[in-house]
Coordinates of C-alpha atoms in Angstrom, one line a residue:
Chain A
M211 CA 10.6 -5.1 -17.5
A212 CA 11.0 -8.2 -15.5
D213 CA 11.1 -11.7 -17.1
D214 CA 11.2 -15.5 -16.3
H215 CA 15.0 -14.4 -15.7
D216 CA 15.2 -12.7 -12.6
L217 CA 12.8 -14.6 -10.9
T218 CA 14.4 -17.4 -11.2
A219 CA 17.0 -15.0 -10.2
A220 CA 15.4 -15.0 -7.2
R221 CA 16.0 -17.5 -4.0
P222 CA 13.4 -15.6 -1.7
P223 CA 13.2 -18.5 0.8
I224 CA 11.2 -20.6 1.4
S225 CA 10.8 -22.9 4.7
P226 CA 7.8 -25.6 4.9
S227 CA 5.6 -26.0 7.7
P228 CA 5.0 -29.2 9.1
D229 CA 1.8 -29.0 7.7
A230 CA 2.5 -27.9 4.6
A231 CA 5.7 -30.5 3.6
P232 CA 3.6 -33.0 0.9
F233 CA 2.8 -29.4 -1.1
W234 CA 6.3 -28.1 -1.0
A235 CA 7.0 -31.7 -1.8
A236 CA 4.9 -31.8 -4.7
A237 CA 6.4 -28.6 -6.0
A238 CA 9.5 -29.7 -6.2
R239 CA 8.1 -32.5 -8.8
H240 CA 6.1 -29.4 -10.4
E241 CA 2.7 -30.6 -9.7
L242 CA 0.4 -28.7 -7.3
L243 CA -1.4 -30.5 -4.9
L244 CA -3.8 -29.0 -3.0
P245 CA -5.4 -30.2 0.7
Y246 CA -9.0 -31.7 -0.1
C247 CA -12.2 -31.9 1.6
A248 CA -13.6 -34.9 1.6
P249 CA -17.0 -33.8 3.2
C250 CA -16.7 -30.4 1.6
A251 CA -16.1 -32.2 -2.3
G252 CA -13.9 -29.3 -3.0
H253 CA -9.7 -28.5 -2.1
F254 CA -8.8 -25.2 0.0
F255 CA -6.0 -23.2 0.4
Y256 CA -4.0 -22.7 2.4
P257 CA -2.6 -26.7 3.5
R258 CA -3.8 -27.7 7.2
A259 CA -5.1 -31.3 9.0
F260 CA -7.8 -30.0 9.1
C261 CA -10.7 -28.1 7.0
P262 CA -11.3 -24.6 7.4
S263 CA -14.4 -24.4 6.6
C264 CA -16.6 -27.6 7.9
G265 CA -14.0 -28.8 10.5
S266 CA -13.3 -32.1 8.9
R267 CA -10.3 -34.2 10.2
S268 CA -10.9 -36.2 7.0
V269 CA -8.5 -33.7 4.5
E270 CA -6.5 -36.1 1.6
W271 CA -4.0 -34.0 -0.8
R272 CA -5.5 -33.7 -4.2
P273 CA -3.4 -32.4 -7.7
V274 CA -5.1 -29.6 -9.3
S275 CA -4.7 -28.0 -12.5
G276 CA -2.7 -25.6 -12.5
R277 CA -5.2 -23.8 -14.0
G278 CA -6.6 -20.6 -13.3
T279 CA -7.1 -17.2 -13.5
L280 CA -5.3 -13.7 -12.9
Y281 CA -7.6 -12.1 -9.8
T282 CA -5.5 -9.3 -9.2
F283 CA -2.0 -8.3 -9.7
C284 CA 0.3 -5.4 -8.5
I285 CA 3.6 -4.8 -9.6
Q286 CA 6.8 -4.5 -7.2
Y287 CA 9.5 -2.1 -8.4
R288 CA 11.6 -2.3 -5.5
S289 CA 11.7 -4.7 -2.2
N290 CA 13.0 -5.7 0.2
L291 CA 13.2 -8.8 0.8
P292 CA 14.7 -11.4 0.7
G293 CA 15.1 -12.6 -2.8
F294 CA 13.3 -9.3 -4.6
V295 CA 15.8 -6.6 -3.3
D296 CA 18.3 -7.5 -7.3
A297 CA 14.8 -9.0 -9.5
G298 CA 13.9 -5.4 -10.6
P299 CA 10.3 -4.9 -11.6
F300 CA 8.6 -7.5 -10.6
V301 CA 4.4 -8.9 -11.2
T302 CA 3.1 -9.9 -7.7
A303 CA -0.1 -11.7 -7.9
I304 CA -3.0 -13.5 -6.7
V305 CA -5.0 -16.1 -8.8
A306 CA -8.4 -17.9 -8.9
L307 CA -7.6 -21.5 -9.5
A308 CA -10.1 -23.8 -11.6
E309 CA -10.9 -25.4 -8.1
G310 CA -12.0 -22.8 -7.2
P311 CA -9.1 -21.8 -4.0
R312 CA -7.0 -18.5 -4.2
L313 CA -3.3 -18.2 -3.9
M314 CA -0.9 -15.8 -4.1
S315 CA 1.9 -16.0 -6.8
L316 CA 4.0 -14.2 -8.8
L317 CA 2.8 -13.8 -12.6
V318 CA 5.5 -14.0 -14.6
G319 CA 5.8 -14.3 -18.6
V320 CA 4.7 -11.0 -19.3
P321 CA 6.6 -7.8 -19.1
A322 CA 6.2 -5.2 -15.6
D323 CA 4.0 -3.7 -17.6
P324 CA -0.2 -2.8 -15.9
A325 CA -1.3 -2.0 -19.7
A326 CA 0.3 -5.8 -20.1
I327 CA -2.0 -7.2 -17.8
R328 CA -5.7 -7.4 -16.8
C329 CA -7.7 -9.4 -14.6
D330 CA -9.2 -12.6 -14.8
L331 CA -6.4 -13.0 -17.5
P332 CA -5.9 -17.2 -18.3
V333 CA -3.4 -18.4 -16.1
E334 CA -1.0 -22.2 -15.8
V335 CA 1.4 -22.8 -13.6
A336 CA 4.7 -23.2 -13.6
F337 CA 7.7 -23.9 -11.2
V338 CA 10.6 -21.6 -10.6
D339 CA 13.3 -23.9 -9.4
Y340 CA 15.8 -23.7 -6.5
D341 CA 19.9 -25.0 -6.8
D342 CA 18.7 -26.7 -3.2
G343 CA 16.1 -28.9 -4.9
Q344 CA 12.6 -26.6 -3.4
S345 CA 10.4 -25.5 -7.0
L346 CA 8.1 -22.0 -6.3
P347 CA 5.1 -22.2 -8.8
V348 CA 4.1 -19.8 -9.6
F349 CA 1.9 -18.7 -13.1
R350 CA 1.6 -18.0 -16.5
P351 CA -0.6 -16.5 -19.3
A352 CA -1.5 -19.4 -20.1
G353 CA -0.7 -21.1 -23.7
Chain B
M187 CA -29.1 5.6 21.8
S188 CA -25.5 5.9 23.7
T189 CA -23.9 2.7 25.0
G190 CA -23.2 4.8 28.6
V191 CA -19.7 5.9 27.7
A192 CA -18.2 8.6 27.0
I193 CA -15.0 9.7 25.7
V194 CA -13.6 13.0 27.4
G195 CA -10.3 13.8 27.2
V196 CA -7.7 12.7 24.2
G197 CA -4.4 14.3 23.3
E198 CA -1.1 13.5 21.2
A199 CA 2.0 13.1 22.1
D200 CA 4.1 16.9 23.3
E201 CA 5.6 16.3 19.5
V202 CA 5.8 14.8 16.5
G203 CA 7.0 14.2 13.5
I204 CA 10.4 13.2 13.4
L205 CA 12.1 13.1 17.0
P206 CA 15.6 10.7 17.1
H207 CA 15.8 12.4 20.7
K208 CA 12.0 10.3 22.1
S209 CA 11.4 6.5 23.0
A210 CA 7.5 5.7 22.6
P211 CA 7.8 4.9 26.4
Q212 CA 7.9 8.6 26.9
L213 CA 5.1 9.4 23.8
H214 CA 2.7 7.0 25.2
A215 CA 3.2 9.7 28.2
E216 CA 3.4 12.2 27.0
A217 CA 0.0 11.4 25.1
A218 CA -1.7 10.3 28.2
L219 CA -1.0 13.3 30.2
S220 CA -2.2 15.4 27.2
A221 CA -5.9 13.5 27.2
L222 CA -5.7 13.5 31.2
A223 CA -5.3 17.0 31.5
H224 CA -8.5 17.6 28.5
A225 CA -10.8 15.2 30.9
N226 CA -10.4 17.2 34.4
L227 CA -8.6 13.6 35.3
R228 CA -4.9 12.4 37.3
L229 CA -3.1 9.0 36.5
S230 CA -4.0 7.9 39.6
D231 CA -7.6 7.6 38.6
V232 CA -6.9 5.8 35.7
D233 CA -7.6 2.1 36.6
A234 CA -7.9 0.3 32.9
L235 CA -4.9 0.5 30.6
F236 CA -5.5 -0.3 26.3
T237 CA -3.1 -0.7 24.0
C238 CA 0.2 -2.4 21.4
G239 CA 2.5 -2.4 19.5
L240 CA 5.4 -2.3 21.9
D241 CA 7.7 -4.9 22.1
F242 CA 5.7 -8.4 24.1
M243 CA 4.3 -7.1 26.7
P244 CA 2.7 -3.1 25.9
S245 CA 0.4 -2.9 28.8
L246 CA 2.9 -3.7 31.7
I247 CA 5.8 -1.7 29.7
V248 CA 3.4 1.4 30.1
A249 CA 0.8 1.0 33.2
E250 CA 5.3 0.4 34.9
Y251 CA 6.2 3.7 32.9
L252 CA 3.0 5.3 33.8
G253 CA 3.2 4.2 36.9
I254 CA 0.2 3.0 37.4
R255 CA -1.9 -1.0 38.6
P256 CA -4.1 -0.9 36.7
A257 CA -7.3 -3.2 38.1
Y258 CA -7.8 -3.9 33.9
S259 CA -6.3 -3.5 31.1
G260 CA -6.3 -5.0 27.3
T261 CA -3.8 -5.5 24.1
N262 CA -5.3 -6.2 21.6
S263 CA -3.9 -6.1 18.4
I264 CA -4.8 -6.2 14.6
G265 CA -2.7 -3.6 13.4
G266 CA -3.5 0.0 12.6
S267 CA -7.5 -0.2 13.8
S268 CA -6.8 -1.4 17.2
F269 CA -7.3 2.0 19.3
V270 CA -10.5 1.7 17.8
A271 CA -11.2 -1.2 19.0
H272 CA -9.9 -0.8 22.7
V273 CA -12.5 2.1 22.7
H274 CA -15.0 -1.0 21.9
E275 CA -13.0 -2.9 24.8
A276 CA -13.1 0.0 27.4
V277 CA -16.7 0.1 26.8
L278 CA -17.4 -3.0 27.6
A279 CA -14.9 -3.2 30.5
L280 CA -16.5 0.1 31.9
R281 CA -20.4 -0.8 31.4
A282 CA -19.6 -4.1 32.7
G283 CA -18.2 -2.1 36.6
V284 CA -14.8 -3.7 35.6
C285 CA -13.2 -0.1 35.3
K286 CA -14.6 3.5 35.8
V287 CA -11.3 5.5 34.2
A288 CA -9.6 3.6 30.5
L289 CA -7.1 4.9 29.0
I290 CA -5.8 3.5 25.5
T291 CA -2.3 4.9 24.9
H292 CA -0.5 5.0 21.1
G293 CA 3.5 5.5 21.1
E294 CA 5.4 4.7 18.1
T295 CA 9.0 5.3 16.6
R296 CA 8.8 4.0 13.3
R297 CA 10.2 6.0 11.4
S298 CA 13.3 7.2 13.7
N299 CA 13.0 3.1 14.8
R300 CA 15.2 2.4 10.4
R301 CA 18.8 4.4 11.9
R302 CA 18.6 1.9 15.3
G303 CA 18.1 -0.7 13.6
V304 CA 15.3 -1.5 15.2
S305 CA 11.4 -2.5 15.1
G306 CA 9.7 -1.8 18.1
R307 CA 7.4 -4.8 17.6
P308 CA 7.4 -8.6 18.7
A309 CA 9.5 -10.5 16.0
H310 CA 7.8 -12.3 13.0
D311 CA 10.2 -14.1 12.8
D312 CA 8.8 -17.9 12.5
P313 CA 9.3 -18.7 9.5
W314 CA 6.2 -21.7 9.8
V315 CA 4.1 -18.5 10.6
P316 CA 1.8 -19.3 8.0
D317 CA 2.1 -15.9 5.9
W318 CA 6.1 -17.1 5.7
Q319 CA 5.1 -19.2 3.2
W320 CA 1.8 -18.3 1.5
E321 CA 2.9 -14.8 0.5
R322 CA 6.7 -14.3 1.5
V323 CA 8.3 -15.8 -0.6
Y324 CA 5.7 -14.2 -3.2
G325 CA 7.2 -10.5 -2.7
V326 CA 4.4 -9.8 0.2
A327 CA 5.3 -8.9 4.0
T328 CA 4.4 -5.0 3.9
P329 CA 1.2 -3.0 3.0
P330 CA 1.8 -1.8 -0.2
P331 CA 1.6 -4.6 -2.5
A332 CA -1.5 -6.4 -0.3
Y333 CA -2.9 -2.6 -0.7
A334 CA -2.7 -2.4 -4.0
L335 CA -3.3 -6.2 -5.0
A336 CA -7.0 -4.9 -3.2
A337 CA -7.0 -1.3 -5.9
T338 CA -6.3 -3.5 -8.9
R339 CA -9.3 -5.6 -8.6
H340 CA -11.1 -2.5 -7.5
M341 CA -10.2 -0.8 -10.7
H342 CA -11.4 -4.3 -12.7
R343 CA -14.7 -4.4 -11.3
Y344 CA -16.1 -0.9 -10.7
G345 CA -13.8 1.9 -13.0
T346 CA -12.1 2.6 -10.3
T347 CA -9.5 5.0 -11.2
S348 CA -6.2 6.7 -10.7
E349 CA -7.3 10.4 -10.3
Q350 CA -10.2 9.1 -8.3
L351 CA -8.0 7.6 -5.9
A352 CA -5.7 10.7 -6.5
E353 CA -8.8 12.8 -5.2
I354 CA -8.0 12.1 -2.1
A355 CA -5.0 12.8 -1.3
V356 CA -5.5 16.0 -2.7
A357 CA -7.9 16.4 0.2
T358 CA -6.5 15.2 2.1
R359 CA -3.2 17.7 1.7
A360 CA -6.1 20.7 2.3
W361 CA -7.4 19.8 5.8
A362 CA -3.4 19.6 6.9
A363 CA -2.2 22.0 5.5
L364 CA -5.2 23.8 8.1
N365 CA -3.6 21.6 10.8
P366 CA 0.4 23.8 12.0
R367 CA 1.2 19.6 13.9
A368 CA 1.1 18.4 10.1
H369 CA 3.9 16.6 8.3
K370 CA 3.2 17.8 5.1
R371 CA 1.1 20.8 4.2
D372 CA 1.9 22.2 0.1
P373 CA -0.9 22.2 -1.2
L374 CA -1.2 19.4 -3.9
T375 CA -3.0 19.2 -7.0
V376 CA -4.0 15.7 -8.7
D377 CA -1.5 15.6 -11.6
D378 CA 0.9 16.4 -8.9
V379 CA 0.4 13.1 -7.2
L380 CA -0.5 10.6 -10.4
A381 CA 3.4 12.2 -11.3
S382 CA 4.8 10.8 -8.2
P383 CA 7.0 7.7 -8.7
W384 CA 5.3 4.9 -8.7
A385 CA 5.4 3.3 -5.0
V386 CA 3.4 0.1 -6.4
Y387 CA 1.5 -0.3 -9.0
P388 CA -1.4 -0.2 -8.8
F389 CA -0.2 3.4 -5.8
H390 CA 2.1 6.2 -6.7
V391 CA 4.3 7.3 -3.3
L392 CA 1.5 10.1 -2.7
D393 CA -1.5 7.2 -2.6
C394 CA 0.3 5.9 0.1
C395 CA 0.9 7.3 4.1
L396 CA 3.6 9.0 5.2
V397 CA 5.8 7.3 8.0
T398 CA 6.2 9.7 11.4
D399 CA 7.3 8.9 15.7
A400 CA 4.0 10.1 17.2
G401 CA 1.7 9.4 20.6
G402 CA -1.3 9.5 20.7
A403 CA -4.2 9.0 23.7
V404 CA -8.6 8.6 24.7
V405 CA -9.7 8.6 27.9
L406 CA -12.7 7.3 29.2
T407 CA -15.6 6.7 31.1
T408 CA -18.9 6.4 32.2
A409 CA -21.8 8.8 30.4
E410 CA -23.2 9.7 34.4
R411 CA -19.2 10.8 35.7
A412 CA -18.6 12.4 32.8
R413 CA -21.2 14.7 33.9
G414 CA -19.3 16.3 36.7
L415 CA -15.7 16.1 35.1
G416 CA -16.3 19.4 33.9
V417 CA -15.3 19.1 30.0
P418 CA -17.7 18.3 26.8
V419 CA -18.4 15.1 27.0
V420 CA -18.3 12.9 24.4
E421 CA -20.0 9.4 24.2
V422 CA -19.6 6.3 22.0
L423 CA -23.2 6.2 20.8
G424 CA -22.4 2.9 18.8
S425 CA -18.9 0.3 18.1
A426 CA -18.2 -2.9 16.6
V427 CA -14.9 -5.2 15.8
A428 CA -14.8 -7.6 13.3
H429 CA -12.2 -9.7 11.4
T430 CA -12.0 -11.6 8.3
H431 CA -8.3 -13.1 7.4
H432 CA -4.8 -12.0 7.6
M433 CA -3.0 -12.4 4.5
I434 CA -4.0 -11.0 1.2
S435 CA -4.7 -14.3 -0.5
Q436 CA -7.2 -15.5 2.3
M437 CA -9.8 -12.6 1.7
P438 CA -12.6 -13.4 1.1
D439 CA -13.6 -10.5 -1.0
L440 CA -10.8 -8.4 -2.1
T441 CA -13.5 -5.0 -2.5
E442 CA -15.7 -5.6 0.7
T443 CA -13.2 -5.0 3.3
P444 CA -14.5 -6.4 7.4
A445 CA -15.6 -2.3 8.0
R446 CA -19.4 -3.7 5.3
I447 CA -19.9 -6.0 8.9
T448 CA -18.5 -3.0 11.6
G449 CA -20.5 0.4 10.6
P450 CA -24.3 -1.1 10.0
A451 CA -23.0 -3.0 13.6
A452 CA -22.4 0.4 14.3
F453 CA -24.5 2.2 13.1
A454 CA -27.7 -0.1 13.9
Q455 CA -26.5 0.7 18.5
A456 CA -26.5 4.3 18.0
G457 CA -29.5 4.6 16.3
L458 CA -28.6 6.1 13.2
G459 CA -27.3 6.0 9.3
P460 CA -24.5 7.2 7.8
S461 CA -27.0 10.6 6.1
D462 CA -26.6 11.7 9.8
V463 CA -22.7 12.0 9.7
D464 CA -21.2 15.5 10.4
V465 CA -17.7 15.2 10.2
A466 CA -15.2 11.0 9.1
E467 CA -12.3 10.1 10.6
L468 CA -11.8 7.4 8.0
Y469 CA -8.6 5.4 8.3
D470 CA -5.7 6.7 5.4
S471 CA -2.9 3.9 5.3
F472 CA -3.1 4.1 1.1
T473 CA -6.1 6.8 -1.3
Y474 CA -7.7 2.8 -1.8
T475 CA -8.3 2.3 2.1
V476 CA -10.5 5.4 2.2
L477 CA -12.7 5.1 -1.0
V478 CA -13.0 1.5 0.3
T479 CA -14.2 2.2 4.0
L480 CA -16.7 5.4 2.3
E481 CA -18.5 2.1 0.2
D482 CA -18.9 -0.5 2.7
L483 CA -19.5 2.5 5.9
G484 CA -22.8 2.5 3.6
F485 CA -22.1 6.6 2.3
C486 CA -22.5 5.6 -1.0
A487 CA -23.5 2.1 -3.0
K488 CA -21.1 -0.5 -3.5
G489 CA -18.1 0.5 -6.8
E490 CA -19.3 4.5 -6.2
G491 CA -16.5 5.7 -4.3
G492 CA -14.3 6.5 -6.9
R493 CA -17.4 9.3 -8.3
F494 CA -18.2 9.4 -4.8
V495 CA -14.7 12.0 -3.7
G496 CA -14.3 13.0 -6.9
G497 CA -14.3 17.3 -7.4
Q498 CA -13.0 17.7 -4.0
R499 CA -16.0 16.9 -2.0
T500 CA -14.1 15.9 1.3
A501 CA -12.1 18.9 1.0
P502 CA -12.6 22.1 3.5
G503 CA -15.5 24.3 1.9
G504 CA -17.2 20.8 0.4
D505 CA -19.6 18.8 1.2
F506 CA -18.3 15.4 3.2
P507 CA -15.4 17.1 5.5
L508 CA -13.1 13.8 5.5
N509 CA -9.8 13.3 7.5
T510 CA -9.8 16.0 9.1
S511 CA -6.2 16.7 10.2
G512 CA -4.7 15.6 7.4
G513 CA -4.9 11.8 8.3
G514 CA -2.1 9.8 7.9
L515 CA -0.9 10.4 3.7
S516 CA -0.3 14.3 5.4
Y517 CA -0.4 14.7 8.8
T518 CA 1.1 11.3 11.4
H519 CA 1.2 7.9 10.6
P520 CA 3.7 6.8 13.0
G521 CA 2.7 3.1 12.1
M522 CA -0.4 3.1 13.3
F523 CA -3.0 5.6 12.6
G524 CA -5.6 4.8 15.3
I525 CA -5.9 6.6 17.7
F526 CA -4.9 9.5 15.4
L527 CA -9.0 9.2 13.9
L528 CA -10.2 9.2 17.3
V529 CA -7.6 12.6 19.1
E530 CA -9.3 14.4 16.0
A531 CA -13.5 13.3 16.6
V532 CA -13.4 13.5 19.6
R533 CA -12.1 17.4 18.8
Q534 CA -13.8 17.8 16.5
L535 CA -17.2 17.0 18.8
R536 CA -15.2 19.6 21.1
G537 CA -14.9 22.4 18.3
E538 CA -11.2 22.2 18.8
C539 CA -10.2 22.6 16.2
G540 CA -9.4 26.2 15.1
P541 CA -9.4 27.2 11.6
R542 CA -10.3 23.6 10.1
Q543 CA -13.0 23.1 13.2
V544 CA -15.9 21.5 10.9
S545 CA -19.1 24.3 11.4
G546 CA -22.4 23.0 14.2
A547 CA -20.5 19.1 14.1
E548 CA -22.7 17.1 16.6
V549 CA -21.5 13.1 14.8
A550 CA -18.8 12.0 14.4
L551 CA -17.8 8.9 12.4
V552 CA -14.3 7.3 13.4
N553 CA -13.5 4.4 11.6
G554 CA -10.5 2.1 11.5
M555 CA -8.4 -0.7 8.9
G556 CA -5.6 -2.6 10.4
G557 CA -3.3 -5.7 9.5
Y558 CA -4.0 -6.4 5.1
L559 CA -7.9 -4.9 5.3
S560 CA -7.7 -7.9 7.7
S561 CA -10.0 -5.7 10.7
A562 CA -12.0 -3.1 11.4
A563 CA -13.1 -0.7 13.8
T564 CA -15.9 1.2 13.8
A565 CA -17.0 3.5 15.9
V566 CA -19.6 6.4 15.7
L567 CA -19.4 9.9 19.0
G568 CA -21.4 12.5 19.7
R569 CA -21.7 15.6 21.5
V570 CA -24.0 15.6 24.2
A571 CA -26.2 19.2 24.9

């Protein structure tokens, strides 16, 4: 069964792109910061310097609540990807944030067992810290 | 109705399966020569080439290898659906008069490449390309987890079950048993599928397509010229292509694929509907891919795919002949399957399928699904009396 320890041990490399650097800098401070489009009056994901809904360049960075629901999940029993080779079974998830956007993540704090996980479960953000100062946003069942 | 364009020849490489002794360009060429012979045409007749999946400049490599100098070429690369999209593009090119004979080829040694330590495809190694930082860091860089995420949502929303997914694998294997070139031909039961190990939940290993080496090709020309070739004429009655995302986490609704766009568009062009289809060839990268595509093309209502495939309805002898070659699940799947959907559909319409022939097949529906449920390409094909 995967637990937080297994995923903390995992070290998938992160290479922030220039247009996403604020997201990763915030994650290192354990904050979830998303781009926000003023004309659309809403957050979007993933980060670009323009809004993919309306094309506006009036984009700013604003924090989100870190709360949402488990839109869907899968359980990976083995993976050849760097950082996951020795992770054991782990739960990959798509989370729907309370603010609307969906993002890929990991679900931690639950057994990697389909009987223990249901879509639409309330979740909240957590962070896996790397030795190099980076942090990876993940999600756990809301407390 | 018709687009005025016909498929006049299809072919596979001389052999398909595990081919460490064959190069990818060789598989392109074997399939091309086979398809041209099937069309009563020669390499020198070809003036347009469509291909992808081979290195960085695939049309240059393949055209040179074949010894042709096409006036037009296309390398649209939208995943396994690409070759069905190439049909759509060949139709546009032929109708525009920029070419007279279009050749589509695919050849890939995905299985044997592993042992040689090569990928055969352009390197996907720039970490600033979005999926690197938004999906790969969460363990998603290949189709299995992506399609699994979609399937889980469908199962949650519509009550789709593992048993229903398994029905598709079992029916497809029964068709493969009738195809001497199929990679897997042993009988399969629903219990066998459910007892196979998890690949990635909710998929068992037997819910997932093969990885093989293979090649395929398709030849198109105008319907007018087709009538003089002395071969059965299969017209492209309608075709459409669409894509909605690249990363699975950007898919607008994980339970609806772009086939919901391309299906109605292709049927409308053909002036036909789902009830007119005699045989369907739907990309089966996973059992779930077939189930959701049946819904999105309109063969059943949204959410009803699981019930639709129950009771081996899609197996030989069932009332909905589906993936009659044995599909990517049991026949062959060299990384992309789209060309083989076309090969089988045309053979069915020409009545060349021997023991697996669907009697009286006059209309075939082909649907390619590519990427991470990202792209769909649909073609409605019809035999001309």
